[in-house]
Amino acid sequence: YQRRVHGVAELHDCFAIAEILMAEAVGFAPKGKGWTLAVEGHSGRDGRIPINTGGGLISFGHPVGTTGVKQLLEVFRQMKGLCGAYQLKSTPKIGLAVNMGGDDKTTVVTALKNL
């Protein structure tokens, strides 16, 4: 899982473990190894797959019912260079927003391409 992905991802992180499990679920890391993305810097703004570049739900708050909209907006803003101090150095070509809700069996995944 060492290849570079020219994109950005917003993963549901209502709790820190949720981001780790989501990263594994979408294939960014092998099962049981999602934690290595953060520890080894792969999910940081300069990493191979920047995750939750605006701080995610943990830093923003958890606007239940609008979380998915907030995630999509963050991906869009990164793709269009609108993130100011936390803008990625290279413009993402693809973006992924992964949201879950309810009993954690309801999941919505949206893939975006920067045109």
mmCIF file of N, CA and C in Angstrom:
data_model
loop_
_atom_site.group_PDB
_atom_site.id
_atom_site.type_symbol
_atom_site.label_atom_id
_atom_site.label_comp_id
_atom_site.label_asym_id
_atom_site.label_seq_id
_atom_site.Cartn_x
_atom_site.Cartn_y
_atom_site.Cartn_z
ATOM 1 N N TYR A 1 0.804 -1.202 0.000
ATOM 2 C CA TYR A 1 0.000 0.000 0.000
ATOM 3 C C TYR A 1 0.841 1.258 0.000
ATOM 4 N N GLN A 2 1.996 1.201 -0.547
ATOM 5 C CA GLN A 2 2.911 2.338 -0.522
ATOM 6 C C GLN A 2 2.767 3.294 -1.705
ATOM 7 N N ARG A 3 1.938 2.944 -2.701
ATOM 8 C CA ARG A 3 1.858 3.825 -3.870
ATOM 9 C C ARG A 3 1.270 5.183 -3.504
ATOM 10 N N ARG A 4 1.678 6.174 -4.248
ATOM 11 C CA ARG A 4 1.208 7.549 -4.044
ATOM 12 C C ARG A 4 -0.155 7.717 -4.704
ATOM 13 N N VAL A 5 -1.073 8.308 -3.995
ATOM 14 C CA VAL A 5 -2.401 8.600 -4.538
ATOM 15 C C VAL A 5 -2.489 10.111 -4.686
ATOM 16 N N HIS A 6 -2.788 10.596 -5.893
ATOM 17 C CA HIS A 6 -2.882 12.041 -6.118
ATOM 18 C C HIS A 6 -4.299 12.501 -5.827
ATOM 19 N N GLY A 7 -4.618 12.469 -4.550
ATOM 20 C CA GLY A 7 -5.962 12.817 -4.149
ATOM 21 C C GLY A 7 -6.024 13.262 -2.706
ATOM 22 N N VAL A 8 -7.247 13.319 -2.226
ATOM 23 C CA VAL A 8 -7.524 13.723 -0.860
ATOM 24 C C VAL A 8 -8.741 12.934 -0.399
ATOM 25 N N ALA A 9 -8.813 12.658 0.888
ATOM 26 C CA ALA A 9 -9.950 11.897 1.413
ATOM 27 C C ALA A 9 -10.471 12.519 2.694
ATOM 28 N N GLU A 10 -11.771 12.486 2.812
ATOM 29 C CA GLU A 10 -12.439 12.842 4.059
ATOM 30 C C GLU A 10 -13.090 11.566 4.566
ATOM 31 N N LEU A 11 -12.597 11.062 5.681
ATOM 32 C CA LEU A 11 -13.127 9.844 6.272
ATOM 33 C C LEU A 11 -13.857 10.167 7.565
ATOM 34 N N HIS A 12 -14.980 9.518 7.781
ATOM 35 C CA HIS A 12 -15.786 9.743 8.980
ATOM 36 C C HIS A 12 -14.937 9.426 10.212
ATOM 37 N N ASP A 13 -14.717 10.413 11.038
ATOM 38 C CA ASP A 13 -13.877 10.225 12.221
ATOM 39 C C ASP A 13 -14.557 10.759 13.476
ATOM 40 N N CYS A 14 -15.793 10.294 13.708
ATOM 41 C CA CYS A 14 -16.491 10.706 14.930
ATOM 42 C C CYS A 14 -15.666 10.325 16.158
ATOM 43 N N PHE A 15 -14.854 9.301 16.030
ATOM 44 C CA PHE A 15 -13.871 8.877 17.027
ATOM 45 C C PHE A 15 -12.597 8.545 16.253
ATOM 46 N N ALA A 16 -11.452 8.650 16.874
ATOM 47 C CA ALA A 16 -10.187 8.399 16.172
ATOM 48 C C ALA A 16 -10.158 7.005 15.552
ATOM 49 N N ILE A 17 -10.688 6.014 16.250
ATOM 50 C CA ILE A 17 -10.669 4.652 15.718
ATOM 51 C C ILE A 17 -11.499 4.551 14.443
ATOM 52 N N ALA A 18 -12.524 5.386 14.293
ATOM 53 C CA ALA A 18 -13.368 5.341 13.091
ATOM 54 C C ALA A 18 -12.558 5.688 11.849
ATOM 55 N N GLU A 19 -11.686 6.681 11.938
ATOM 56 C CA GLU A 19 -10.836 7.035 10.791
ATOM 57 C C GLU A 19 -9.926 5.869 10.418
ATOM 58 N N ILE A 20 -9.354 5.223 11.410
ATOM 59 C CA ILE A 20 -8.459 4.093 11.172
ATOM 60 C C ILE A 20 -9.210 2.957 10.478
ATOM 61 N N LEU A 21 -10.392 2.626 10.990
ATOM 62 C CA LEU A 21 -11.183 1.547 10.401
ATOM 63 C C LEU A 21 -11.671 1.895 9.004
ATOM 64 N N MET A 22 -12.042 3.154 8.779
ATOM 65 C CA MET A 22 -12.471 3.593 7.447
ATOM 66 C C MET A 22 -11.316 3.500 6.451
ATOM 67 N N ALA A 23 -10.117 3.887 6.873
ATOM 68 C CA ALA A 23 -8.951 3.818 5.993
ATOM 69 C C ALA A 23 -8.696 2.377 5.560
ATOM 70 N N GLU A 24 -8.887 1.450 6.471
ATOM 71 C CA GLU A 24 -8.740 0.039 6.128
ATOM 72 C C GLU A 24 -9.867 -0.410 5.195
ATOM 73 N N ALA A 25 -11.090 0.011 5.492
ATOM 74 C CA ALA A 25 -12.254 -0.420 4.712
ATOM 75 C C ALA A 25 -12.184 0.020 3.251
ATOM 76 N N VAL A 26 -11.617 1.196 2.987
ATOM 77 C CA VAL A 26 -11.532 1.680 1.604
ATOM 78 C C VAL A 26 -10.225 1.257 0.918
ATOM 79 N N GLY A 27 -9.384 0.518 1.624
ATOM 80 C CA GLY A 27 -8.184 -0.030 1.007
ATOM 81 C C GLY A 27 -6.936 0.818 1.094
ATOM 82 N N PHE A 28 -6.942 1.853 1.915
ATOM 83 C CA PHE A 28 -5.742 2.674 2.066
ATOM 84 C C PHE A 28 -4.660 1.955 2.873
ATOM 85 N N ALA A 29 -5.073 0.976 3.667
ATOM 86 C CA ALA A 29 -4.137 0.190 4.477
ATOM 87 C C ALA A 29 -4.730 -1.200 4.667
ATOM 88 N N PRO A 30 -3.877 -2.190 4.866
ATOM 89 C CA PRO A 30 -4.376 -3.542 5.126
ATOM 90 C C PRO A 30 -5.119 -3.591 6.459
ATOM 91 N N LYS A 31 -6.021 -4.557 6.590
ATOM 92 C CA LYS A 31 -6.773 -4.730 7.834
ATOM 93 C C LYS A 31 -5.809 -4.866 9.014
ATOM 94 N N GLY A 32 -6.083 -4.084 10.047
ATOM 95 C CA GLY A 32 -5.245 -4.099 11.234
ATOM 96 C C GLY A 32 -4.048 -3.169 11.175
ATOM 97 N N LYS A 33 -3.855 -2.491 10.028
ATOM 98 C CA LYS A 33 -2.689 -1.612 9.860
ATOM 99 C C LYS A 33 -3.062 -0.156 9.584
ATOM 100 N N GLY A 34 -4.333 0.204 9.715
ATOM 101 C CA GLY A 34 -4.763 1.569 9.430
ATOM 102 C C GLY A 34 -4.053 2.615 10.279
ATOM 103 N N TRP A 35 -3.708 2.245 11.492
ATOM 104 C CA TRP A 35 -3.031 3.168 12.405
ATOM 105 C C TRP A 35 -1.672 3.610 11.860
ATOM 106 N N THR A 36 -1.056 2.772 11.017
ATOM 107 C CA THR A 36 0.267 3.119 10.505
ATOM 108 C C THR A 36 0.226 4.327 9.576
ATOM 109 N N LEU A 37 -0.931 4.597 8.968
ATOM 110 C CA LEU A 37 -1.030 5.759 8.081
ATOM 111 C C LEU A 37 -0.689 7.044 8.827
ATOM 112 N N ALA A 38 -1.224 7.188 10.023
ATOM 113 C CA ALA A 38 -0.956 8.392 10.824
ATOM 114 C C ALA A 38 0.450 8.356 11.420
ATOM 115 N N VAL A 39 0.815 7.239 11.999
ATOM 116 C CA VAL A 39 2.106 7.126 12.675
ATOM 117 C C VAL A 39 3.267 7.360 11.704
ATOM 118 N N GLU A 40 3.132 6.856 10.475
ATOM 119 C CA GLU A 40 4.207 6.997 9.486
ATOM 120 C C GLU A 40 4.044 8.233 8.594
ATOM 121 N N GLY A 41 3.030 9.040 8.858
ATOM 122 C CA GLY A 41 2.848 10.291 8.126
ATOM 123 C C GLY A 41 2.178 10.172 6.768
ATOM 124 N N HIS A 42 1.689 8.993 6.427
ATOM 125 C CA HIS A 42 1.070 8.796 5.111
ATOM 126 C C HIS A 42 -0.248 9.549 4.945
ATOM 127 N N SER A 43 -0.943 9.831 6.033
ATOM 128 C CA SER A 43 -2.256 10.490 5.943
ATOM 129 C C SER A 43 -2.184 11.995 6.205
ATOM 130 N N GLY A 44 -0.986 12.510 6.418
ATOM 131 C CA GLY A 44 -0.817 13.947 6.633
ATOM 132 C C GLY A 44 -0.915 14.718 5.326
ATOM 133 N N ARG A 45 -0.899 16.028 5.413
ATOM 134 C CA ARG A 45 -1.033 16.851 4.203
ATOM 135 C C ARG A 45 0.075 16.611 3.181
ATOM 136 N N ASP A 46 1.236 16.175 3.623
ATOM 137 C CA ASP A 46 2.335 15.865 2.708
ATOM 138 C C ASP A 46 2.465 14.370 2.462
ATOM 139 N N GLY A 47 1.528 13.592 2.977
ATOM 140 C CA GLY A 47 1.591 12.144 2.851
ATOM 141 C C GLY A 47 1.079 11.628 1.522
ATOM 142 N N ARG A 48 1.102 10.319 1.355
ATOM 143 C CA ARG A 48 0.692 9.706 0.085
ATOM 144 C C ARG A 48 -0.806 9.774 -0.126
ATOM 145 N N ILE A 49 -1.610 9.824 0.928
ATOM 146 C CA ILE A 49 -3.050 10.022 0.801
ATOM 147 C C ILE A 49 -3.528 10.914 1.954
ATOM 148 N N PRO A 50 -3.543 12.216 1.726
ATOM 149 C CA PRO A 50 -3.982 13.146 2.772
ATOM 150 C C PRO A 50 -5.424 12.843 3.201
ATOM 151 N N ILE A 51 -5.604 12.675 4.492
ATOM 152 C CA ILE A 51 -6.919 12.344 5.053
ATOM 153 C C ILE A 51 -7.322 13.437 6.033
ATOM 154 N N ASN A 52 -8.559 13.900 5.900
ATOM 155 C CA ASN A 52 -9.136 14.891 6.824
ATOM 156 C C ASN A 52 -8.212 16.098 7.006
ATOM 157 N N THR A 53 -7.879 16.718 5.899
ATOM 158 C CA THR A 53 -6.906 17.807 5.903
ATOM 159 C C THR A 53 -7.344 19.017 6.712
ATOM 160 N N GLY A 54 -8.631 19.202 6.890
ATOM 161 C CA GLY A 54 -9.144 20.311 7.692
ATOM 162 C C GLY A 54 -9.328 19.945 9.153
ATOM 163 N N GLY A 55 -8.912 18.750 9.528
ATOM 164 C CA GLY A 55 -9.032 18.316 10.912
ATOM 165 C C GLY A 55 -10.132 17.313 11.155
ATOM 166 N N GLY A 56 -10.982 17.101 10.158
ATOM 167 C CA GLY A 56 -12.051 16.118 10.304
ATOM 168 C C GLY A 56 -13.091 16.520 11.334
ATOM 169 N N LEU A 57 -13.949 15.579 11.642
ATOM 170 C CA LEU A 57 -15.028 15.836 12.602
ATOM 171 C C LEU A 57 -14.496 16.067 14.007
ATOM 172 N N ILE A 58 -13.377 15.446 14.323
ATOM 173 C CA ILE A 58 -12.825 15.587 15.671
ATOM 174 C C ILE A 58 -12.494 17.045 15.966
ATOM 175 N N SER A 59 -11.990 17.774 14.988
ATOM 176 C CA SER A 59 -11.649 19.177 15.240
ATOM 177 C C SER A 59 -12.790 20.134 14.903
ATOM 178 N N PHE A 60 -13.628 19.746 13.965
ATOM 179 C CA PHE A 60 -14.694 20.638 13.492
ATOM 180 C C PHE A 60 -15.969 20.530 14.317
ATOM 181 N N GLY A 61 -16.222 19.358 14.847
ATOM 182 C CA GLY A 61 -17.496 19.057 15.484
ATOM 183 C C GLY A 61 -18.224 18.064 14.599
ATOM 184 N N HIS A 62 -19.259 17.490 15.134
ATOM 185 C CA HIS A 62 -19.970 16.436 14.408
ATOM 186 C C HIS A 62 -21.393 16.912 14.128
ATOM 187 N N PRO A 63 -21.567 17.631 13.005
ATOM 188 C CA PRO A 63 -22.912 18.129 12.674
ATOM 189 C C PRO A 63 -23.777 16.997 12.118
ATOM 190 N N VAL A 64 -24.352 16.211 13.023
ATOM 191 C CA VAL A 64 -25.144 15.041 12.630
ATOM 192 C C VAL A 64 -26.188 15.455 11.595
ATOM 193 N N GLY A 65 -26.241 14.693 10.523
ATOM 194 C CA GLY A 65 -27.174 14.995 9.448
ATOM 195 C C GLY A 65 -26.554 15.807 8.330
ATOM 196 N N THR A 66 -25.511 16.554 8.640
ATOM 197 C CA THR A 66 -24.846 17.347 7.599
ATOM 198 C C THR A 66 -23.372 16.969 7.435
ATOM 199 N N THR A 67 -22.957 15.938 8.112
ATOM 200 C CA THR A 67 -21.560 15.512 8.053
ATOM 201 C C THR A 67 -21.108 15.261 6.618
ATOM 202 N N GLY A 68 -21.915 14.563 5.839
ATOM 203 C CA GLY A 68 -21.555 14.255 4.459
ATOM 204 C C GLY A 68 -21.372 15.499 3.616
ATOM 205 N N VAL A 69 -22.217 16.490 3.833
ATOM 206 C CA VAL A 69 -22.097 17.747 3.094
ATOM 207 C C VAL A 69 -20.786 18.429 3.455
ATOM 208 N N LYS A 70 -20.458 18.448 4.731
ATOM 209 C CA LYS A 70 -19.205 19.056 5.191
ATOM 210 C C LYS A 70 -18.008 18.329 4.579
ATOM 211 N N GLN A 71 -18.065 17.007 4.507
ATOM 212 C CA GLN A 71 -16.968 16.240 3.924
ATOM 213 C C GLN A 71 -16.807 16.560 2.437
ATOM 214 N N LEU A 72 -17.900 16.584 1.712
ATOM 215 C CA LEU A 72 -17.842 16.900 0.283
ATOM 216 C C LEU A 72 -17.297 18.303 0.047
ATOM 217 N N LEU A 73 -17.710 19.237 0.879
ATOM 218 C CA LEU A 73 -17.228 20.607 0.749
ATOM 219 C C LEU A 73 -15.721 20.666 0.969
ATOM 220 N N GLU A 74 -15.215 19.936 1.950
ATOM 221 C CA GLU A 74 -13.771 19.923 2.204
ATOM 222 C C GLU A 74 -13.006 19.359 1.012
ATOM 223 N N VAL A 75 -13.503 18.269 0.422
ATOM 224 C CA VAL A 75 -12.839 17.688 -0.749
ATOM 225 C C VAL A 75 -12.857 18.690 -1.898
ATOM 226 N N PHE A 76 -14.013 19.285 -2.160
ATOM 227 C CA PHE A 76 -14.141 20.273 -3.225
ATOM 228 C C PHE A 76 -13.182 21.446 -3.022
ATOM 229 N N ARG A 77 -13.123 21.959 -1.799
ATOM 230 C CA ARG A 77 -12.258 23.104 -1.509
ATOM 231 C C ARG A 77 -10.792 22.759 -1.748
ATOM 232 N N GLN A 78 -10.368 21.556 -1.366
ATOM 233 C CA GLN A 78 -8.983 21.146 -1.641
ATOM 234 C C GLN A 78 -8.743 21.072 -3.142
ATOM 235 N N MET A 79 -9.703 20.520 -3.872
ATOM 236 C CA MET A 79 -9.538 20.365 -5.319
ATOM 237 C C MET A 79 -9.490 21.703 -6.050
ATOM 238 N N LYS A 80 -10.098 22.704 -5.494
ATOM 239 C CA LYS A 80 -10.161 24.015 -6.147
ATOM 240 C C LYS A 80 -9.224 25.046 -5.522
ATOM 241 N N GLY A 81 -8.371 24.615 -4.591
ATOM 242 C CA GLY A 81 -7.382 25.523 -4.013
ATOM 243 C C GLY A 81 -7.947 26.569 -3.082
ATOM 244 N N LEU A 82 -8.997 26.232 -2.356
ATOM 245 C CA LEU A 82 -9.687 27.199 -1.501
ATOM 246 C C LEU A 82 -9.473 26.980 -0.006
ATOM 247 N N CYS A 83 -8.464 26.209 0.377
ATOM 248 C CA CYS A 83 -8.298 25.856 1.789
ATOM 249 C C CYS A 83 -7.289 26.706 2.562
ATOM 250 N N GLY A 84 -6.766 27.729 1.944
ATOM 251 C CA GLY A 84 -5.894 28.644 2.675
ATOM 252 C C GLY A 84 -4.707 27.962 3.323
ATOM 253 N N ALA A 85 -4.552 28.155 4.632
ATOM 254 C CA ALA A 85 -3.379 27.683 5.370
ATOM 255 C C ALA A 85 -3.199 26.168 5.335
ATOM 256 N N TYR A 86 -4.271 25.435 5.117
ATOM 257 C CA TYR A 86 -4.119 23.982 5.084
ATOM 258 C C TYR A 86 -4.308 23.393 3.681
ATOM 259 N N GLN A 87 -4.110 24.237 2.675
ATOM 260 C CA GLN A 87 -4.195 23.777 1.287
ATOM 261 C C GLN A 87 -3.046 22.825 0.968
ATOM 262 N N LEU A 88 -3.351 21.749 0.265
ATOM 263 C CA LEU A 88 -2.321 20.811 -0.165
ATOM 264 C C LEU A 88 -1.392 21.478 -1.175
ATOM 265 N N LYS A 89 -0.139 21.071 -1.199
ATOM 266 C CA LYS A 89 0.844 21.664 -2.117
ATOM 267 C C LYS A 89 0.510 21.370 -3.575
ATOM 268 N N SER A 90 0.046 20.159 -3.852
ATOM 269 C CA SER A 90 -0.353 19.818 -5.219
ATOM 270 C C SER A 90 -1.867 19.644 -5.266
ATOM 271 N N THR A 91 -2.462 20.076 -6.356
ATOM 272 C CA THR A 91 -3.914 20.016 -6.498
ATOM 273 C C THR A 91 -4.368 18.570 -6.648
ATOM 274 N N PRO A 92 -5.263 18.122 -5.777
ATOM 275 C CA PRO A 92 -5.749 16.737 -5.883
ATOM 276 C C PRO A 92 -6.509 16.509 -7.189
ATOM 277 N N LYS A 93 -6.251 15.366 -7.816
ATOM 278 C CA LYS A 93 -6.958 14.985 -9.031
ATOM 279 C C LYS A 93 -8.240 14.226 -8.705
ATOM 280 N N ILE A 94 -8.223 13.526 -7.568
ATOM 281 C CA ILE A 94 -9.395 12.768 -7.138
ATOM 282 C C ILE A 94 -9.663 13.035 -5.662
ATOM 283 N N GLY A 95 -10.899 12.811 -5.278
ATOM 284 C CA GLY A 95 -11.273 12.992 -3.886
ATOM 285 C C GLY A 95 -12.266 11.929 -3.473
ATOM 286 N N LEU A 96 -12.244 11.596 -2.201
ATOM 287 C CA LEU A 96 -13.131 10.580 -1.668
ATOM 288 C C LEU A 96 -13.716 11.072 -0.355
ATOM 289 N N ALA A 97 -15.025 10.983 -0.248
ATOM 290 C CA ALA A 97 -15.700 11.295 1.014
ATOM 291 C C ALA A 97 -16.416 10.029 1.465
ATOM 292 N N VAL A 98 -16.121 9.589 2.685
ATOM 293 C CA VAL A 98 -16.710 8.362 3.211
ATOM 294 C C VAL A 98 -17.411 8.706 4.515
ATOM 295 N N ASN A 99 -18.712 8.499 4.528
ATOM 296 C CA ASN A 99 -19.534 8.862 5.671
ATOM 297 C C ASN A 99 -20.307 7.642 6.148
ATOM 298 N N MET A 100 -20.575 7.582 7.433
ATOM 299 C CA MET A 100 -21.396 6.503 7.975
ATOM 300 C C MET A 100 -22.359 7.093 8.988
ATOM 301 N N GLY A 101 -23.400 6.348 9.258
ATOM 302 C CA GLY A 101 -24.364 6.853 10.215
ATOM 303 C C GLY A 101 -25.239 5.755 10.775
ATOM 304 N N GLY A 102 -26.170 6.201 11.620
ATOM 305 C CA GLY A 102 -27.109 5.252 12.224
ATOM 306 C C GLY A 102 -26.402 4.193 13.023
ATOM 307 N N ASP A 103 -26.618 2.966 12.642
ATOM 308 C CA ASP A 103 -26.027 1.835 13.357
ATOM 309 C C ASP A 103 -24.661 1.451 12.781
ATOM 310 N N ASP A 104 -24.049 2.368 12.065
ATOM 311 C CA ASP A 104 -22.751 2.176 11.416
ATOM 312 C C ASP A 104 -22.796 1.138 10.301
ATOM 313 N N LYS A 105 -23.992 0.788 9.874
ATOM 314 C CA LYS A 105 -24.144 -0.087 8.714
ATOM 315 C C LYS A 105 -24.619 0.712 7.508
ATOM 316 N N THR A 106 -24.914 1.991 7.721
ATOM 317 C CA THR A 106 -25.308 2.884 6.643
ATOM 318 C C THR A 106 -24.074 3.689 6.238
ATOM 319 N N THR A 107 -23.620 3.478 5.028
ATOM 320 C CA THR A 107 -22.407 4.137 4.564
ATOM 321 C C THR A 107 -22.636 4.741 3.191
ATOM 322 N N VAL A 108 -22.127 5.945 3.004
ATOM 323 C CA VAL A 108 -22.181 6.613 1.709
ATOM 324 C C VAL A 108 -20.747 6.971 1.328
ATOM 325 N N VAL A 109 -20.338 6.543 0.140
ATOM 326 C CA VAL A 109 -19.011 6.845 -0.375
ATOM 327 C C VAL A 109 -19.186 7.635 -1.675
ATOM 328 N N THR A 110 -18.545 8.778 -1.740
ATOM 329 C CA THR A 110 -18.623 9.627 -2.939
ATOM 330 C C THR A 110 -17.206 9.842 -3.475
ATOM 331 N N ALA A 111 -17.019 9.513 -4.733
ATOM 332 C CA ALA A 111 -15.735 9.735 -5.403
ATOM 333 C C ALA A 111 -15.876 10.921 -6.335
ATOM 334 N N LEU A 112 -14.922 11.830 -6.274
ATOM 335 C CA LEU A 112 -14.951 13.041 -7.101
ATOM 336 C C LEU A 112 -13.688 13.110 -7.957
ATOM 337 N N LYS A 113 -13.823 13.675 -9.137
ATOM 338 C CA LYS A 113 -12.694 13.903 -10.019
ATOM 339 C C LYS A 113 -12.605 15.406 -10.279
ATOM 340 N N ASN A 114 -11.432 15.951 -10.149
ATOM 341 C CA ASN A 114 -11.231 17.363 -10.363
ATOM 342 C C ASN A 114 -11.093 17.627 -11.861
ATOM 343 N N LEU A 115 -12.044 18.344 -12.414
ATOM 344 C CA LEU A 115 -12.031 18.641 -13.858
ATOM 345 C C LEU A 115 -11.487 20.016 -14.117
#
